[in-house]
PDB file of C-alpha atoms in Angstrom:
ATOM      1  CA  UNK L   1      26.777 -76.042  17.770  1.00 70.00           C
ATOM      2  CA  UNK L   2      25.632 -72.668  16.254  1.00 70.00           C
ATOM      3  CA  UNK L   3      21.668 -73.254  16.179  1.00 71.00           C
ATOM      4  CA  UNK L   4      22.092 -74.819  20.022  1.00 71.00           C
ATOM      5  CA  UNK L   5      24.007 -72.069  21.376  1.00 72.00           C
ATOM      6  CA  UNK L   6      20.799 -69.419  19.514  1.00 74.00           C
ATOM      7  CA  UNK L   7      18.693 -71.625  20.767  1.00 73.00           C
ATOM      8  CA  UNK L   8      19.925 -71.403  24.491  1.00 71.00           C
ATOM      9  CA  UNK L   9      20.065 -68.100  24.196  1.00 68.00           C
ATOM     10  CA  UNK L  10      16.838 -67.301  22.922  1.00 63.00           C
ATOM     11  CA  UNK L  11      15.221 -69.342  25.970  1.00 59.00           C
ATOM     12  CA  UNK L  12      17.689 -67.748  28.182  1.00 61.00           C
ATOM     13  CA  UNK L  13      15.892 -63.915  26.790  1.00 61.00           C
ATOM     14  CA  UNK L  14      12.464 -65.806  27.418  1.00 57.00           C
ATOM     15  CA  UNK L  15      12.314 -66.603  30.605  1.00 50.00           C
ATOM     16  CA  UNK L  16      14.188 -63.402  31.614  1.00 48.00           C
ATOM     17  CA  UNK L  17      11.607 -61.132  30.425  1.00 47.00           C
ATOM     18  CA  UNK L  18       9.422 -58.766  32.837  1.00 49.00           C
ATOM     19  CA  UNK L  19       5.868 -59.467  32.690  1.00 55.00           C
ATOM     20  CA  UNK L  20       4.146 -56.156  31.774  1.00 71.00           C
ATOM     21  CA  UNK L  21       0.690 -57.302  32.665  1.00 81.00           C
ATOM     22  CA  UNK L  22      -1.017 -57.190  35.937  1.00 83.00           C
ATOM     23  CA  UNK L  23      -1.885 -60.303  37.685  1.00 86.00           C
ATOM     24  CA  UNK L  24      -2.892 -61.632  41.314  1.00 89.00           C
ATOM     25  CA  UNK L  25      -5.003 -60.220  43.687  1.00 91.00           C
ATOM     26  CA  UNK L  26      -4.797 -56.530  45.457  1.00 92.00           C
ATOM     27  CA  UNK L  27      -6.401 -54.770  47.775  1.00 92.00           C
ATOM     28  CA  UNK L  28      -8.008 -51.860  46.207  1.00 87.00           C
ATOM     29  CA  UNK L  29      -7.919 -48.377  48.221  1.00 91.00           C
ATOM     30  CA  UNK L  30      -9.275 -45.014  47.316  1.00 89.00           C
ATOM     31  CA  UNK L  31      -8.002 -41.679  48.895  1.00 89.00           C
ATOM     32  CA  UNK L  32     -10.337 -39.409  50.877  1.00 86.00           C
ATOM     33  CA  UNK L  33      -9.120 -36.394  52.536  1.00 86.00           C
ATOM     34  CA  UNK L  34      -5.328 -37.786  52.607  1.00 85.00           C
ATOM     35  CA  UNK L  35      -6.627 -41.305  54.124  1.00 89.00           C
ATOM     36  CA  UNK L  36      -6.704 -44.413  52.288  1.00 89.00           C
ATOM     37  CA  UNK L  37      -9.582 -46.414  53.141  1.00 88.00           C
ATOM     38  CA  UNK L  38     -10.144 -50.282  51.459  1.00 88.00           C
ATOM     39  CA  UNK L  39     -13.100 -50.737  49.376  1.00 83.00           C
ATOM     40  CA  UNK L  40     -12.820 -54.196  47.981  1.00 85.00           C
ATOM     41  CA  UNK L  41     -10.405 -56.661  46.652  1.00 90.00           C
ATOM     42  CA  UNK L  42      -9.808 -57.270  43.129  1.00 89.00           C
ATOM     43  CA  UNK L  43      -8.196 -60.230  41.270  1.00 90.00           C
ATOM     44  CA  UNK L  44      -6.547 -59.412  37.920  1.00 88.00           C
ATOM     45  CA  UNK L  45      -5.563 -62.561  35.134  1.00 84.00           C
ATOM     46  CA  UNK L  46      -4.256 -61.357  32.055  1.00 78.00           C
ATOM     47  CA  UNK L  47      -6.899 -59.178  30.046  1.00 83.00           C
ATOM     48  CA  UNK L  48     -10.093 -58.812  32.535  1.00 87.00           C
ATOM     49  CA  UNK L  49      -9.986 -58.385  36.697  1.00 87.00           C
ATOM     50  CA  UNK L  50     -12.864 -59.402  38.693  1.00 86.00           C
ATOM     51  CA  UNK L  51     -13.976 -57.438  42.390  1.00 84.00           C
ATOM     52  CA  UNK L  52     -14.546 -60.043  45.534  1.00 82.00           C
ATOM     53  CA  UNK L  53     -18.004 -58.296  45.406  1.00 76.00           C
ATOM     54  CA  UNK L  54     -19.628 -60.952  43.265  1.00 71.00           C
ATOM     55  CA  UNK L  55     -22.374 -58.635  42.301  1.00 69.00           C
ATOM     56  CA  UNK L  56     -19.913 -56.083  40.532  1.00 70.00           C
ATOM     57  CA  UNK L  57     -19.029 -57.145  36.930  1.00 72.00           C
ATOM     58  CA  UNK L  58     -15.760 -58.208  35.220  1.00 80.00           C
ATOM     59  CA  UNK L  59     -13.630 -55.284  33.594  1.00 85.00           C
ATOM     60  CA  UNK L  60     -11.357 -55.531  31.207  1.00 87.00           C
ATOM     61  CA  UNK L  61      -7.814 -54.176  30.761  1.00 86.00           C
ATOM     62  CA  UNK L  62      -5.989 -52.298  28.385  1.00 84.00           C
ATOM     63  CA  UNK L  63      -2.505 -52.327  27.976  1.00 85.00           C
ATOM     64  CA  UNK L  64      -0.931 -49.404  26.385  1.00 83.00           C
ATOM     65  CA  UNK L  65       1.391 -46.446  27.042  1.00 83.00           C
ATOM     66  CA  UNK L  66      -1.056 -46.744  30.255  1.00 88.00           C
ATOM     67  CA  UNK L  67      -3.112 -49.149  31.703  1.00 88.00           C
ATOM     68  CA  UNK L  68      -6.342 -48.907  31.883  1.00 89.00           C
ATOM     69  CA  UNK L  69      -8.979 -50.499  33.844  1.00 88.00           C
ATOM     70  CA  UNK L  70     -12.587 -50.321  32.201  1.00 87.00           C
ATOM     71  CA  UNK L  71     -16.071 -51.208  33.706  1.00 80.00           C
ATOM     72  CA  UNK L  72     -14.575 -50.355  37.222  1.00 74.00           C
ATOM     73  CA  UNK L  73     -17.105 -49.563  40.101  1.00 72.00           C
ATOM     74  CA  UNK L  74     -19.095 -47.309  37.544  1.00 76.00           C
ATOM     75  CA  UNK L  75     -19.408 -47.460  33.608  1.00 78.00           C
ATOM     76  CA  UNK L  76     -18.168 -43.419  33.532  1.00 83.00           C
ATOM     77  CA  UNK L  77     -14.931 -44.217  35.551  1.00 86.00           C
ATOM     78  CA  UNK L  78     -11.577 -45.411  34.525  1.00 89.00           C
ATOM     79  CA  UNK L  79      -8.935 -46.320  36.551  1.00 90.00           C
ATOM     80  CA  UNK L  80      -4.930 -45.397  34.845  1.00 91.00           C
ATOM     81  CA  UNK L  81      -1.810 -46.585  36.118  1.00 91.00           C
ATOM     82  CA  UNK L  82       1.828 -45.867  34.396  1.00 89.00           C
ATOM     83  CA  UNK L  83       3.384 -48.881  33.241  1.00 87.00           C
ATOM     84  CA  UNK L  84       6.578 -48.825  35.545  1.00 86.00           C
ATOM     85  CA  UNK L  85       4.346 -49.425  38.662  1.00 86.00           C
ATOM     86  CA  UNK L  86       3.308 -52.898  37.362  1.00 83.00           C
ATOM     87  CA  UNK L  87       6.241 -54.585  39.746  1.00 83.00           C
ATOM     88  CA  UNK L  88       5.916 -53.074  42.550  1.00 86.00           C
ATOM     89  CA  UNK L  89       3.962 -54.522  45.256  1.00 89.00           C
ATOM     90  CA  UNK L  90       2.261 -51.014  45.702  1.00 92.00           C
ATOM     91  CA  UNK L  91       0.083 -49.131  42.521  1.00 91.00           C
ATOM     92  CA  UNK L  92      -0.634 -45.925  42.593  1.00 93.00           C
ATOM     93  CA  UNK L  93      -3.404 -45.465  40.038  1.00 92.00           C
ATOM     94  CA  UNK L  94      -5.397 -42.012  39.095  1.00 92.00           C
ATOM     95  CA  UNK L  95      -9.526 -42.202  38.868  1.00 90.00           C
ATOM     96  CA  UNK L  96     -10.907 -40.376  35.419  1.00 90.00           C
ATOM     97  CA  UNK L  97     -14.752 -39.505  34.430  1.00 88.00           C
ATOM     98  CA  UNK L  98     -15.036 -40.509  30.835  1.00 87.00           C
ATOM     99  CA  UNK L  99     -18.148 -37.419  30.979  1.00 85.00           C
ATOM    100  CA  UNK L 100     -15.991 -34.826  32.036  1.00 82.00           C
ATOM    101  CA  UNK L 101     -15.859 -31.560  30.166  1.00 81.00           C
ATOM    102  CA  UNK L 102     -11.930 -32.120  29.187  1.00 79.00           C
ATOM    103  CA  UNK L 103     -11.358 -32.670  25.866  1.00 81.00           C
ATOM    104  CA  UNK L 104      -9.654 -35.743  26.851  1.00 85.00           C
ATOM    105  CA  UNK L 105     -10.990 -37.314  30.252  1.00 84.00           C
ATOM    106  CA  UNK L 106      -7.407 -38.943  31.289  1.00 85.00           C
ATOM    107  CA  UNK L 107      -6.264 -35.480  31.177  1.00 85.00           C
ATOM    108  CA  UNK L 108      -8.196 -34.818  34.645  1.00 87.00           C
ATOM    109  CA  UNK L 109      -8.026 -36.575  37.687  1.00 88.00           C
ATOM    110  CA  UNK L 110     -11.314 -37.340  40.191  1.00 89.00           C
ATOM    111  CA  UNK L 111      -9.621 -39.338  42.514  1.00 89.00           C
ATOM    112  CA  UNK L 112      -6.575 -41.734  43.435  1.00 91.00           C
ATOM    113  CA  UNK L 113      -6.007 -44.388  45.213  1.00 91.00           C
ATOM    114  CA  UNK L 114      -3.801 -47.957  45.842  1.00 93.00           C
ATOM    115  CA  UNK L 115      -3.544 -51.331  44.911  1.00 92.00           C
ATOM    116  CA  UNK L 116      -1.739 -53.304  47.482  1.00 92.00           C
ATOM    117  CA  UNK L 117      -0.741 -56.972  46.636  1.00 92.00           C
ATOM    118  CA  UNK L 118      -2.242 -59.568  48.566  1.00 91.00           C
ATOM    119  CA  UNK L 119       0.719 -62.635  48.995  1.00 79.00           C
TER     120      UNK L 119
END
């Protein structure tokens, strides 16, 4: 009775945890001038996500304190988002330039924008 009643409740802690990586498909939206205009679509599984734009290559994804997005539009930007916006059905995310003068790149922001989930 012991081991089933760990056992229950070890499959019971399973199934109840949150995800923490991103997956499905967004809409991805950068901000101009305080206007959010769509650029392309993106589909995320586990490690990599992949544009609609079939002629834009697969990034990866890094999953640490922040995510980040690698091999976005360009090889010199990176796309960050904080970890607690992973369930919402909104992302804010922050644009960095891996060539900028800052001694660390994250450190300054070139752009934001959106990902809206697509249901």
């Amino acid at each position: 009775m012991k081991y089933l009643s760990i056992i229950i409740t070890l499959l019971f802690i399973s199934l109840n945890q949150e995800t923490e990586k991103l997956t499905g498909r967004y809409s991805y939206l950068t901000e101009d001038n305080n206007l959010y205009i769509q650029k392309d679509k993106i589909t995320f599984k586990d490690s990599v996500f992949v544009f609609d734009n079939k002629y834009l290559p697969k990034g990866k994804i890094s999953y640490g304190k922040k995510i980040l997005l690698d091999n976005f539009i360009n090889t010199d930007l990176i796309i960050s988002i904080s970890k607690d916006q992973i369930q919402k059905d909104t992302i804010l995310f922050y644009m960095h330039d891996k060539n900028s003068s800052a001694a660390n790149y994250l450190d300054e922001v070139v752009g934001k924008g959106k990902l809206i989930r697509i249901k």
